[in-house]
PDB file of C-alpha atoms and ligand atoms in Angstrom:
ATOM      1  CA  UNK X1358      19.730   2.907  26.254  1.00  0.00           C
ATOM      2  CA  UNK X1359      23.412   3.283  24.709  1.00  0.00           C
ATOM      3  CA  UNK X1360      25.735   5.663  26.499  1.00  0.00           C
ATOM      4  CA  UNK X1361      27.474   8.534  25.120  1.00  0.00           C
ATOM      5  CA  UNK X1362      30.773   6.611  24.329  1.00  0.00           C
ATOM      6  CA  UNK X1363      28.391   4.202  22.305  1.00  0.00           C
ATOM      7  CA  UNK X1364      26.263   7.154  20.648  1.00  0.00           C
ATOM      8  CA  UNK X1365      29.417   8.890  19.962  1.00  0.00           C
ATOM      9  CA  UNK X1366      30.974   5.806  18.401  1.00  0.00           C
ATOM     10  CA  UNK X1367      28.001   5.161  16.525  1.00  0.00           C
ATOM     11  CA  UNK X1368      27.769   8.655  15.268  1.00  0.00           C
ATOM     12  CA  UNK X1369      31.569   8.743  14.007  1.00  0.00           C
ATOM     13  CA  UNK X1370      30.668   5.768  11.390  1.00  0.00           C
ATOM     14  CA  UNK X1371      27.558   7.544  10.365  1.00  0.00           C
ATOM     15  CA  UNK X1372      29.452  10.455   9.595  1.00  0.00           C
ATOM     16  CA  UNK X1373      32.217   8.310   7.804  1.00  0.00           C
ATOM     17  CA  UNK X1374      29.545   6.635   5.572  1.00  0.00           C
ATOM     18  CA  UNK X1375      27.824  10.007   4.439  1.00  0.00           C
ATOM     19  CA  UNK X1376      30.054  12.872   4.621  1.00  0.00           C
ATOM     20  CA  UNK X1377      31.627  12.563   1.176  1.00  0.00           C
ATOM     21  CA  UNK X1378      28.125  11.815  -0.378  1.00  0.00           C
ATOM     22  CA  UNK X1379      26.450  14.868   0.903  1.00  0.00           C
ATOM     23  CA  UNK X1380      29.467  17.071   0.427  1.00  0.00           C
ATOM     24  CA  UNK X1381      29.498  16.366  -3.216  1.00  0.00           C
ATOM     25  CA  UNK X1382      25.889  16.328  -3.418  1.00  0.00           C
ATOM     26  CA  UNK X1383      25.348  19.818  -1.782  1.00  0.00           C
ATOM     27  CA  UNK X1384      28.550  21.013  -3.713  1.00  0.00           C
ATOM     28  CA  UNK X1385      26.761  20.433  -7.259  1.00  0.00           C
ATOM     29  CA  UNK X1386      23.542  21.462  -5.669  1.00  0.00           C
ATOM     30  CA  UNK X1387      24.872  24.868  -4.844  1.00  0.00           C
ATOM     31  CA  UNK X1388      27.022  25.006  -7.964  1.00  0.00           C
ATOM     32  CA  UNK X1389      30.017  25.722  -5.427  1.00  0.00           C
ATOM     33  CA  UNK X1390      32.109  24.226  -2.887  1.00  0.00           C
ATOM     34  CA  UNK X1391      32.657  26.979  -0.928  1.00  0.00           C
ATOM     35  CA  UNK X1392      29.856  26.657   1.449  1.00  0.00           C
ATOM     36  CA  UNK X1393      29.188  22.848   1.537  1.00  0.00           C
ATOM     37  CA  UNK X1394      31.316  22.202   4.703  1.00  0.00           C
ATOM     38  CA  UNK X1395      28.730  24.795   6.601  1.00  0.00           C
ATOM     39  CA  UNK X1396      25.759  23.243   4.963  1.00  0.00           C
ATOM     40  CA  UNK X1397      26.893  19.553   5.800  1.00  0.00           C
ATOM     41  CA  UNK X1398      27.911  20.552   9.234  1.00  0.00           C
ATOM     42  CA  UNK X1399      24.577  21.869   9.762  1.00  0.00           C
ATOM     43  CA  UNK X1400      23.026  18.966   8.632  1.00  0.00           C
ATOM     44  CA  UNK X1401      24.633  16.597  10.937  1.00  0.00           C
ATOM     45  CA  UNK X1402      24.005  19.160  13.974  1.00  0.00           C
ATOM     46  CA  UNK X1403      20.279  18.753  13.174  1.00  0.00           C
ATOM     47  CA  UNK X1404      20.529  15.181  12.478  1.00  0.00           C
ATOM     48  CA  UNK X1405      22.294  14.289  16.324  1.00  0.00           C
ATOM     49  CA  UNK X1406      19.852  16.542  17.760  1.00  0.00           C
ATOM     50  CA  UNK X1407      16.559  15.365  16.168  1.00  0.00           C
ATOM     51  CA  UNK X1408      17.185  11.864  15.311  1.00  0.00           C
ATOM     52  CA  UNK X1409      15.353   9.820  17.781  1.00  0.00           C
ATOM     53  CA  UNK X1410      16.488   6.126  16.555  1.00  0.00           C
ATOM     54  CA  UNK X1411      19.956   4.549  16.557  1.00  0.00           C
ATOM     55  CA  UNK X1412      22.587   6.432  14.824  1.00  0.00           C
ATOM     56  CA  UNK X1413      22.877   3.793  12.186  1.00  0.00           C
ATOM     57  CA  UNK X1414      23.455   3.779   8.553  1.00  0.00           C
ATOM     58  CA  UNK X1415      19.929   3.002   6.981  1.00  0.00           C
ATOM     59  CA  UNK X1416      17.532   4.040   4.130  1.00  0.00           C
ATOM     60  CA  UNK X1417      15.714   6.108   6.556  1.00  0.00           C
ATOM     61  CA  UNK X1418      18.981   7.934   8.022  1.00  0.00           C
ATOM     62  CA  UNK X1419      20.050   8.274   4.091  1.00  0.00           C
ATOM     63  CA  UNK X1420      16.533  10.036   3.373  1.00  0.00           C
ATOM     64  CA  UNK X1421      16.702  12.293   6.268  1.00  0.00           C
ATOM     65  CA  UNK X1422      20.295  13.429   5.770  1.00  0.00           C
ATOM     66  CA  UNK X1423      19.455  14.285   1.861  1.00  0.00           C
ATOM     67  CA  UNK X1424      16.492  16.047   2.528  1.00  0.00           C
ATOM     68  CA  UNK X1425      17.791  18.154   5.369  1.00  0.00           C
ATOM     69  CA  UNK X1426      21.219  18.676   3.141  1.00  0.00           C
ATOM     70  CA  UNK X1427      18.945  20.153   0.174  1.00  0.00           C
ATOM     71  CA  UNK X1428      16.857  22.500   2.177  1.00  0.00           C
ATOM     72  CA  UNK X1429      19.815  23.636   4.079  1.00  0.00           C
ATOM     73  CA  UNK X1430      21.536  24.389   0.901  1.00  0.00           C
ATOM     74  CA  UNK X1431      18.406  25.988  -0.703  1.00  0.00           C
ATOM     75  CA  UNK X1432      18.074  28.295   1.938  1.00  0.00           C
ATOM     76  CA  UNK X1433      21.521  29.231   2.022  1.00  0.00           C
ATOM     77  CA  UNK X1434      21.487  30.158  -1.863  1.00  0.00           C
ATOM     78  CA  UNK X1435      18.244  32.217  -1.111  1.00  0.00           C
ATOM     79  CA  UNK X1436      19.732  33.877   1.382  1.00  0.00           C
ATOM     80  CA  UNK X1437      22.634  34.545  -0.665  1.00  0.00           C
ATOM     81  CA  UNK X1438      20.606  35.920  -3.573  1.00  0.00           C
ATOM     82  CA  UNK X1439      18.858  38.099  -1.269  1.00  0.00           C
ATOM     83  CA  UNK X1440      21.817  39.325  -0.080  1.00  0.00           C
ATOM     84  CA  UNK X1441      23.276  40.135  -3.529  1.00  0.00           C
ATOM     85  CA  UNK X1442      20.072  41.578  -4.730  1.00  0.00           C
ATOM     86  CA  UNK X1443      20.233  43.998  -1.741  1.00  0.00           C
ATOM     87  CA  UNK X1444      23.640  44.968  -2.186  1.00  0.00           C
ATOM     88  CA  UNK X1445      23.010  45.666  -5.809  1.00  0.00           C
ATOM     89  CA  UNK X1446      19.834  47.957  -4.892  1.00  0.00           C
ATOM     90  CA  UNK X1447      21.798  49.778  -2.344  1.00  0.00           C
ATOM     91  CA  UNK X1448      24.455  50.932  -4.959  1.00  0.00           C
ATOM     92  CA  UNK X1449      26.832  48.225  -4.761  1.00  0.00           C
ATOM     93  CA  UNK X1450      28.782  47.281  -7.750  1.00  0.00           C
ATOM     94  CA  UNK X1451      27.752  44.879  -9.312  1.00  0.00           C
ATOM     95  CA  UNK X1452      29.004  41.735  -7.527  1.00  0.00           C
ATOM     96  CA  UNK X1453      30.812  39.308  -9.040  1.00  0.00           C
ATOM     97  CA  UNK X1454      29.899  35.297  -8.351  1.00  0.00           C
ATOM     98  CA  UNK X1455      31.184  35.009  -4.836  1.00  0.00           C
ATOM     99  CA  UNK X1456      30.935  31.516  -4.912  1.00  0.00           C
ATOM    100  CA  UNK X1457      33.040  30.545  -7.841  1.00  0.00           C
ATOM    101  CA  UNK X1458      35.593  27.791  -6.865  1.00  0.00           C
ATOM    102  CA  UNK X1459      39.275  28.576  -7.133  1.00  0.00           C
ATOM    103  CA  UNK X1460      40.341  26.447  -9.592  1.00  0.00           C
ATOM    104  CA  UNK X1461      40.514  27.857 -13.045  1.00  0.00           C
ATOM    105  CA  UNK X1462      37.583  26.214 -15.146  1.00  0.00           C
ATOM    106  CA  UNK X1463      37.686  25.176 -18.724  1.00  0.00           C
ATOM    107  CA  UNK X1464      35.220  26.902 -20.976  1.00  0.00           C
ATOM    108  CA  UNK X1465      33.718  23.723 -21.398  1.00  0.00           C
ATOM    109  CA  UNK X1466      33.563  22.768 -17.609  1.00  0.00           C
ATOM    110  CA  UNK X1467      32.023  26.083 -17.030  1.00  0.00           C
ATOM    111  CA  UNK X1468      29.217  25.793 -19.879  1.00  0.00           C
ATOM    112  CA  UNK X1469      28.343  22.307 -17.738  1.00  0.00           C
ATOM    113  CA  UNK X1470      28.337  24.199 -14.541  1.00  0.00           C
ATOM    114  CA  UNK X1471      26.231  27.047 -15.809  1.00  0.00           C
ATOM    115  CA  UNK X1472      23.987  24.857 -17.526  1.00  0.00           C
ATOM    116  CA  UNK X1473      23.031  23.091 -14.362  1.00  0.00           C
ATOM    117  CA  UNK X1474      22.575  26.384 -12.671  1.00  0.00           C
ATOM    118  CA  UNK X1475      19.677  27.122 -15.080  1.00  0.00           C
ATOM    119  CA  UNK X1476      17.554  24.284 -14.437  1.00  0.00           C
ATOM    120  CA  UNK X1477      14.890  24.439 -11.662  1.00  0.00           C
ATOM    121  CA  UNK X1478      16.165  23.545  -7.884  1.00  0.00           C
ATOM    122  CA  UNK X1479      14.094  20.224  -8.219  1.00  0.00           C
ATOM    123  CA  UNK X1480      15.785  19.684 -11.707  1.00  0.00           C
ATOM    124  CA  UNK X1481      19.168  19.986 -10.424  1.00  0.00           C
ATOM    125  CA  UNK X1482      18.621  17.972  -7.332  1.00  0.00           C
ATOM    126  CA  UNK X1483      17.293  15.078  -9.565  1.00  0.00           C
ATOM    127  CA  UNK X1484      20.114  15.695 -11.944  1.00  0.00           C
ATOM    128  CA  UNK X1485      22.635  15.650  -9.347  1.00  0.00           C
ATOM    129  CA  UNK X1486      21.114  12.485  -7.588  1.00  0.00           C
ATOM    130  CA  UNK X1487      21.147  10.281 -10.963  1.00  0.00           C
ATOM    131  CA  UNK X1488      24.187  11.581 -13.147  1.00  0.00           C
ATOM    132  CA  UNK X1489      26.828  12.447 -10.350  1.00  0.00           C
ATOM    133  CA  UNK X1490      25.708  10.065  -7.448  1.00  0.00           C
ATOM    134  CA  UNK X1491      24.210   7.373  -9.676  1.00  0.00           C
ATOM    135  CA  UNK X1492      21.489   6.546  -7.406  1.00  0.00           C
ATOM    136  CA  UNK X1493      18.260   4.872  -8.891  1.00  0.00           C
ATOM    137  CA  UNK X1494      14.954   6.024  -9.850  1.00  0.00           C
ATOM    138  CA  UNK X1495      13.727   4.108  -6.901  1.00  0.00           C
ATOM    139  CA  UNK X1496      16.461   5.419  -4.575  1.00  0.00           C
ATOM    140  CA  UNK X1497      16.244   9.191  -5.943  1.00  0.00           C
ATOM    141  CA  UNK X1498      12.254   8.655  -5.289  1.00  0.00           C
ATOM    142  CA  UNK X1499      13.207   7.619  -1.454  1.00  0.00           C
ATOM    143  CA  UNK X1500      15.061  10.730  -0.915  1.00  0.00           C
ATOM    144  CA  UNK X1501      12.929  13.319  -2.570  1.00  0.00           C
ATOM    145  CA  UNK X1502       9.649  11.910  -1.570  1.00  0.00           C
ATOM    146  CA  UNK X1503       8.514  11.808  -5.674  1.00  0.00           C
ATOM    147  CA  UNK X1504       7.021   8.997  -7.303  1.00  0.00           C
ATOM    148  CA  UNK X1505       9.336   6.889  -9.269  1.00  0.00           C
ATOM    149  CA  UNK X1506       7.463   7.807 -12.270  1.00  0.00           C
ATOM    150  CA  UNK X1507       7.291  11.669 -11.126  1.00  0.00           C
ATOM    151  CA  UNK X1508      11.004  11.071 -10.986  1.00  0.00           C
ATOM    152  CA  UNK X1509      11.579   9.773 -14.606  1.00  0.00           C
ATOM    153  CA  UNK X1510       9.515  12.543 -15.917  1.00  0.00           C
ATOM    154  CA  UNK X1511      11.373  15.268 -14.539  1.00  0.00           C
ATOM    155  CA  UNK X1512      14.678  13.689 -15.324  1.00  0.00           C
ATOM    156  CA  UNK X1513      13.619  13.471 -19.117  1.00  0.00           C
ATOM    157  CA  UNK X1514      12.390  17.174 -18.985  1.00  0.00           C
ATOM    158  CA  UNK X1515      15.899  18.185 -17.424  1.00  0.00           C
ATOM    159  CA  UNK X1516      17.961  16.205 -19.265  1.00  0.00           C
ATOM    160  CA  UNK X1517      16.607  17.458 -22.962  1.00  0.00           C
ATOM    161  CA  UNK X1518      17.442  21.045 -21.286  1.00  0.00           C
ATOM    162  CA  UNK X1519      20.623  20.292 -20.859  1.00  0.00           C
ATOM    163  CA  UNK X1520      21.243  18.055 -23.997  1.00  0.00           C
ATOM    164  CA  UNK X1521      20.210  21.573 -25.743  1.00  0.00           C
ATOM    165  CA  UNK X1522      22.651  23.442 -24.274  1.00  0.00           C
ATOM    166  CA  UNK X1523      25.393  20.960 -23.882  1.00  0.00           C
ATOM    167  CA  UNK X1524      24.703  18.368 -26.440  1.00  0.00           C
ATOM    168  CA  UNK X1525      26.434  19.936 -29.603  1.00  0.00           C
ATOM    169  CA  UNK X1526      29.728  17.755 -30.699  1.00  0.00           C
ATOM    170  CA  UNK X1527      32.328  20.531 -29.898  1.00  0.00           C
TER     171      UNK X1527
ATOM    172  CA  UNK D 654      14.577 -15.409 -36.734  1.00  0.00           C
ATOM    173  CA  UNK D 655      11.791 -14.403 -37.955  1.00  0.00           C
ATOM    174  CA  UNK D 656      10.591 -13.328 -34.531  1.00  0.00           C
ATOM    175  CA  UNK D 657      13.519 -11.057 -34.167  1.00  0.00           C
ATOM    176  CA  UNK D 658      12.988  -9.560 -37.540  1.00  0.00           C
ATOM    177  CA  UNK D 659       9.341  -8.905 -36.365  1.00  0.00           C
ATOM    178  CA  UNK D 660      10.796  -7.759 -33.154  1.00  0.00           C
ATOM    179  CA  UNK D 661      13.126  -5.036 -35.005  1.00  0.00           C
ATOM    180  CA  UNK D 662      10.113  -4.167 -37.375  1.00  0.00           C
ATOM    181  CA  UNK D 663       8.012  -3.213 -34.690  1.00  0.00           C
ATOM    182  CA  UNK D 664      10.820  -1.125 -32.790  1.00  0.00           C
ATOM    183  CA  UNK D 665      11.504   0.771 -36.039  1.00  0.00           C
ATOM    184  CA  UNK D 666       7.355   1.204 -36.470  1.00  0.00           C
ATOM    185  CA  UNK D 667       7.432   3.159 -32.964  1.00  0.00           C
ATOM    186  CA  UNK D 668       7.091   7.003 -33.141  1.00  0.00           C
ATOM    187  CA  UNK D 669      10.743   8.283 -32.841  1.00  0.00           C
ATOM    188  CA  UNK D 670       9.222  10.675 -30.217  1.00  0.00           C
ATOM    189  CA  UNK D 671       8.098   7.880 -28.165  1.00  0.00           C
ATOM    190  CA  UNK D 672      11.657   6.344 -28.163  1.00  0.00           C
ATOM    191  CA  UNK D 673      13.489   9.427 -27.376  1.00  0.00           C
ATOM    192  CA  UNK D 674      10.990  10.081 -24.251  1.00  0.00           C
ATOM    193  CA  UNK D 675      12.487   6.640 -23.362  1.00  0.00           C
ATOM    194  CA  UNK D 676      16.269   7.629 -24.129  1.00  0.00           C
ATOM    195  CA  UNK D 677      17.536   8.788 -20.792  1.00  0.00           C
ATOM    196  CA  UNK D 678      15.690   6.124 -18.882  1.00  0.00           C
ATOM    197  CA  UNK D 679      17.162   3.581 -21.230  1.00  0.00           C
ATOM    198  CA  UNK D 680      20.845   4.746 -21.016  1.00  0.00           C
ATOM    199  CA  UNK D 681      20.176   5.211 -16.987  1.00  0.00           C
ATOM    200  CA  UNK D 682      19.403   1.296 -16.854  1.00  0.00           C
ATOM    201  CA  UNK D 683      15.691   1.983 -15.468  1.00  0.00           C
ATOM    202  CA  UNK D 684      13.485   0.553 -18.146  1.00  0.00           C
ATOM    203  CA  UNK D 685      12.412  -3.218 -17.901  1.00  0.00           C
ATOM    204  CA  UNK D 686      13.524  -5.694 -20.550  1.00  0.00           C
ATOM    205  CA  UNK D 687      10.383  -5.211 -23.181  1.00  0.00           C
ATOM    206  CA  UNK D 688      10.983  -1.792 -23.258  1.00  0.00           C
ATOM    207  CA  UNK D 689      14.507  -1.944 -23.269  1.00  0.00           C
ATOM    208  CA  UNK D 690      14.499  -4.455 -26.351  1.00  0.00           C
ATOM    209  CA  UNK D 691      12.284  -1.880 -28.043  1.00  0.00           C
ATOM    210  CA  UNK D 692      14.412   0.953 -27.754  1.00  0.00           C
ATOM    211  CA  UNK D 693      17.928  -0.986 -28.404  1.00  0.00           C
ATOM    212  CA  UNK D 694      15.788  -2.187 -31.804  1.00  0.00           C
ATOM    213  CA  UNK D 695      14.616   1.211 -32.887  1.00  0.00           C
ATOM    214  CA  UNK D 696      18.055   2.704 -32.365  1.00  0.00           C
ATOM    215  CA  UNK D 697      19.424  -0.180 -34.799  1.00  0.00           C
ATOM    216  CA  UNK D 698      17.296   1.202 -37.660  1.00  0.00           C
ATOM    217  CA  UNK D 699      16.839   4.764 -36.850  1.00  0.00           C
ATOM    218  CA  UNK D 700      19.545   7.426 -37.831  1.00  0.00           C
ATOM    219  CA  UNK D 701      17.932  10.448 -36.110  1.00  0.00           C
ATOM    220  CA  UNK D 702      17.321   8.553 -32.616  1.00  0.00           C
ATOM    221  CA  UNK D 703      20.555   7.458 -32.679  1.00  0.00           C
ATOM    222  CA  UNK D 704      21.837  11.127 -33.008  1.00  0.00           C
ATOM    223  CA  UNK D 705      19.859  11.792 -30.465  1.00  0.00           C
ATOM    224  CA  UNK D 706      21.224   9.194 -27.898  1.00  0.00           C
ATOM    225  CA  UNK D 707      24.616  10.361 -29.072  1.00  0.00           C
ATOM    226  CA  UNK D 708      23.698  13.996 -27.824  1.00  0.00           C
ATOM    227  CA  UNK D 709      22.441  12.689 -24.470  1.00  0.00           C
ATOM    228  CA  UNK D 710      25.543  10.666 -24.036  1.00  0.00           C
ATOM    229  CA  UNK D 711      27.798  13.736 -24.561  1.00  0.00           C
ATOM    230  CA  UNK D 712      25.476  16.054 -22.297  1.00  0.00           C
ATOM    231  CA  UNK D 713      26.234  13.203 -19.491  1.00  0.00           C
ATOM    232  CA  UNK D 714      29.943  13.082 -20.129  1.00  0.00           C
ATOM    233  CA  UNK D 715      29.877  16.872 -20.160  1.00  0.00           C
ATOM    234  CA  UNK D 716      28.561  17.153 -16.680  1.00  0.00           C
ATOM    235  CA  UNK D 717      30.485  14.199 -15.491  1.00  0.00           C
ATOM    236  CA  UNK D 718      33.712  15.975 -16.770  1.00  0.00           C
ATOM    237  CA  UNK D 719      33.004  19.281 -15.021  1.00  0.00           C
ATOM    238  CA  UNK D 720      35.537  20.287 -12.865  1.00  0.00           C
ATOM    239  CA  UNK D 721      34.409  23.693 -11.979  1.00  0.00           C
ATOM    240  CA  UNK D 722      33.263  22.345  -8.730  1.00  0.00           C
ATOM    241  CA  UNK D 723      35.494  20.267  -7.000  1.00  0.00           C
ATOM    242  CA  UNK D 724      33.671  19.119  -3.689  1.00  0.00           C
ATOM    243  CA  UNK D 725      35.873  18.479  -0.255  1.00  0.00           C
ATOM    244  CA  UNK D 726      35.751  15.021   0.298  1.00  0.00           C
ATOM    245  CA  UNK D 727      35.425  14.899   4.245  1.00  0.00           C
ATOM    246  CA  UNK D 728      34.387  17.556   6.702  1.00  0.00           C
ATOM    247  CA  UNK D 729      37.520  19.422   8.625  1.00  0.00           C
ATOM    248  CA  UNK D 730      38.094  18.475  12.055  1.00  0.00           C
ATOM    249  CA  UNK D 731      36.632  21.313  13.738  1.00  0.00           C
ATOM    250  CA  UNK D 732      33.624  20.674  12.356  1.00  0.00           C
ATOM    251  CA  UNK D 733      33.264  17.192  13.523  1.00  0.00           C
ATOM    252  CA  UNK D 734      34.430  18.049  16.827  1.00  0.00           C
ATOM    253  CA  UNK D 735      31.266  20.777  16.551  1.00  0.00           C
ATOM    254  CA  UNK D 736      28.784  17.829  15.805  1.00  0.00           C
ATOM    255  CA  UNK D 737      30.560  15.376  18.583  1.00  0.00           C
ATOM    256  CA  UNK D 738      29.904  18.308  20.937  1.00  0.00           C
ATOM    257  CA  UNK D 739      26.098  17.601  20.865  1.00  0.00           C
ATOM    258  CA  UNK D 740      26.760  14.450  22.391  1.00  0.00           C
ATOM    259  CA  UNK D 741      29.517  14.820  24.369  1.00  0.00           C
ATOM    260  CA  UNK D 742      28.214  18.345  26.192  1.00  0.00           C
ATOM    261  CA  UNK D 743      24.250  18.320  25.817  1.00  0.00           C
ATOM    262  CA  UNK D 744      23.675  20.935  28.270  1.00  0.00           C
ATOM    263  CA  UNK D 745      26.341  23.261  26.539  1.00  0.00           C
ATOM    264  CA  UNK D 746      24.806  22.801  23.283  1.00  0.00           C
ATOM    265  CA  UNK D 747      21.296  23.042  24.756  1.00  0.00           C
ATOM    266  CA  UNK D 748      22.412  26.710  25.703  1.00  0.00           C
ATOM    267  CA  UNK D 749      23.875  27.409  22.336  1.00  0.00           C
ATOM    268  CA  UNK D 750      20.515  26.369  20.192  1.00  0.00           C
ATOM    269  CA  UNK D 751      18.427  28.355  22.752  1.00  0.00           C
ATOM    270  CA  UNK D 752      21.151  31.241  23.352  1.00  0.00           C
ATOM    271  CA  UNK D 753      18.406  34.044  22.298  1.00  0.00           C
ATOM    272  CA  UNK D 754      15.828  32.709  24.786  1.00  0.00           C
ATOM    273  CA  UNK D 755      18.787  32.109  27.361  1.00  0.00           C
ATOM    274  CA  UNK D 756      20.120  36.126  26.948  1.00  0.00           C
ATOM    275  CA  UNK D 757      16.222  37.277  26.926  1.00  0.00           C
ATOM    276  CA  UNK D 758      16.149  35.326  30.462  1.00  0.00           C
ATOM    277  CA  UNK D 759      19.249  36.605  31.928  1.00  0.00           C
ATOM    278  CA  UNK D 760      18.748  40.091  30.876  1.00  0.00           C
ATOM    279  CA  UNK D 761      15.386  39.938  32.385  1.00  0.00           C
ATOM    280  CA  UNK D 762      16.845  38.356  35.424  1.00  0.00           C
ATOM    281  CA  UNK D 763      19.578  41.129  35.623  1.00  0.00           C
ATOM    282  CA  UNK D 764      16.738  44.014  35.368  1.00  0.00           C
ATOM    283  CA  UNK D 765      14.435  42.505  37.886  1.00  0.00           C
ATOM    284  CA  UNK D 766      17.603  42.053  40.438  1.00  0.00           C
ATOM    285  CA  UNK D 767      18.373  45.925  39.515  1.00  0.00           C
ATOM    286  CA  UNK D 768      14.734  46.794  40.341  1.00  0.00           C
ATOM    287  CA  UNK D 769      14.551  44.712  43.333  1.00  0.00           C
ATOM    288  CA  UNK D 770      17.759  46.229  44.749  1.00  0.00           C
ATOM    289  CA  UNK D 771      16.358  49.935  43.653  1.00  0.00           C
ATOM    290  CA  UNK D 772      13.209  49.337  45.654  1.00  0.00           C
ATOM    291  CA  UNK D 773      14.639  47.933  48.886  1.00  0.00           C
ATOM    292  CA  UNK D 774      16.967  50.976  49.354  1.00  0.00           C
ATOM    293  CA  UNK D 775      14.499  53.493  47.822  1.00  0.00           C
ATOM    294  CA  UNK D 776      12.183  53.989  51.291  1.00  0.00           C
ATOM    295  CA  UNK D 777      11.536  57.673  50.986  1.00  0.00           C
ATOM    296  CA  UNK D 778      12.763  59.930  53.372  1.00  0.00           C
ATOM    297  CA  UNK D 779      11.152  63.221  55.156  1.00  0.00           C
ATOM    298  CA  UNK D 780      11.116  65.258  51.670  1.00  0.00           C
ATOM    299  CA  UNK D 781      10.171  62.164  49.486  1.00  0.00           C
ATOM    300  CA  UNK D 782      14.021  61.807  48.504  1.00  0.00           C
ATOM    301  CA  UNK D 783      15.079  58.397  48.320  1.00  0.00           C
ATOM    302  CA  UNK D 784      17.548  57.367  51.256  1.00  0.00           C
ATOM    303  CA  UNK D 785      19.828  55.775  49.051  1.00  0.00           C
ATOM    304  CA  UNK D 786      20.873  59.249  47.559  1.00  0.00           C
ATOM    305  CA  UNK D 787      22.097  60.402  50.576  1.00  0.00           C
ATOM    306  CA  UNK D 788      21.027  64.028  52.233  1.00  0.00           C
ATOM    307  CA  UNK D 789      19.419  66.668  50.760  1.00  0.00           C
ATOM    308  CA  UNK D 790      21.947  69.236  49.794  1.00  0.00           C
ATOM    309  CA  UNK D 791      21.496  73.059  51.040  1.00  0.00           C
ATOM    310  CA  UNK D 792      20.230  74.915  48.011  1.00  0.00           C
ATOM    311  CA  UNK D 793      20.863  78.883  47.875  1.00  0.00           C
ATOM    312  CA  UNK D 794      17.215  79.425  47.566  1.00  0.00           C
ATOM    313  CA  UNK D 795      16.249  77.753  50.900  1.00  0.00           C
ATOM    314  CA  UNK D 796      14.899  80.202  53.071  1.00  0.00           C
ATOM    315  CA  UNK D 797      17.424  80.964  56.067  1.00  0.00           C
ATOM    316  CA  UNK D 798      16.622  80.083  59.544  1.00  0.00           C
ATOM    317  CA  UNK D 799      16.243  83.139  61.782  1.00  0.00           C
ATOM    318  CA  UNK D 800      19.568  83.836  63.833  1.00  0.00           C
ATOM    319  CA  UNK D 801      19.293  83.217  67.211  1.00  0.00           C
ATOM    320  CA  UNK D 802      20.476  86.564  69.302  1.00  0.00           C
TER     321      UNK D 802
HETATM  322 ZN1   ZN K2235      13.848   7.091 -34.417  1.00  0.00          ZN
END
């Protein structure tokens, strides 16, 4: 049984290994970087409390982290949209997108981000893992629990939708 | 040479719809050798599918070129300390995680303690008045004691 010092060192290595990838993944998934840190922090907190195996970089740990990060991000987005809806229903002014990043986006960039936002949660998740994280279908299948065939099918449909929005040669 | 031509002709004969269903997989290097060859062969002969492939490439390029979202590269050090606290101070973390239960138990304990104290000092006096409330004040309507001459 490793002591607290060893566990701490292992945890630090694990956070070093995954924090960047998870921050990118969650930011893209949510269409904003504003809450990515909270979501990723919560993901690691849950991991540290619940992970019963040694803290090691492994496919198991990776799968666990991505799945929990995804659920945390989606929960956060649902809560946020509920809050906005309630606000609108109770006579609040139509709120501007509160999670838009501070950097001024170009029109082209904005349309890419908007296009992603029009996909279903599942489609967006797969596109982020493939296009931005450059994971193989097999890795995506491991992370999402889908079959490799299903990953290909969903990605194909998602990319066709995106191509219809973004594919023009402007 | 004849074999290559046969393969190319076979690829050209595959319906465009089938090829386009494989385009993203092809670009993502997720197809086996045989299917890759088929798509490549078809693209050499088919203007429409080449246009579709270019459209897919532009889409991927636009997604990757998107600078609307700029993810942070690292967690802030406060966040890291918060995570490490789970290992360094497991008891405090346990209390934090179960703070609602802990607060409820504490509240219950305080209420029980107050009730116990109240019960201990509430041995009723002769008029049913708890002793801890002090002596009964004399009221105006109280009957006057007869005066002794
Ligand atoms: Zn074709």
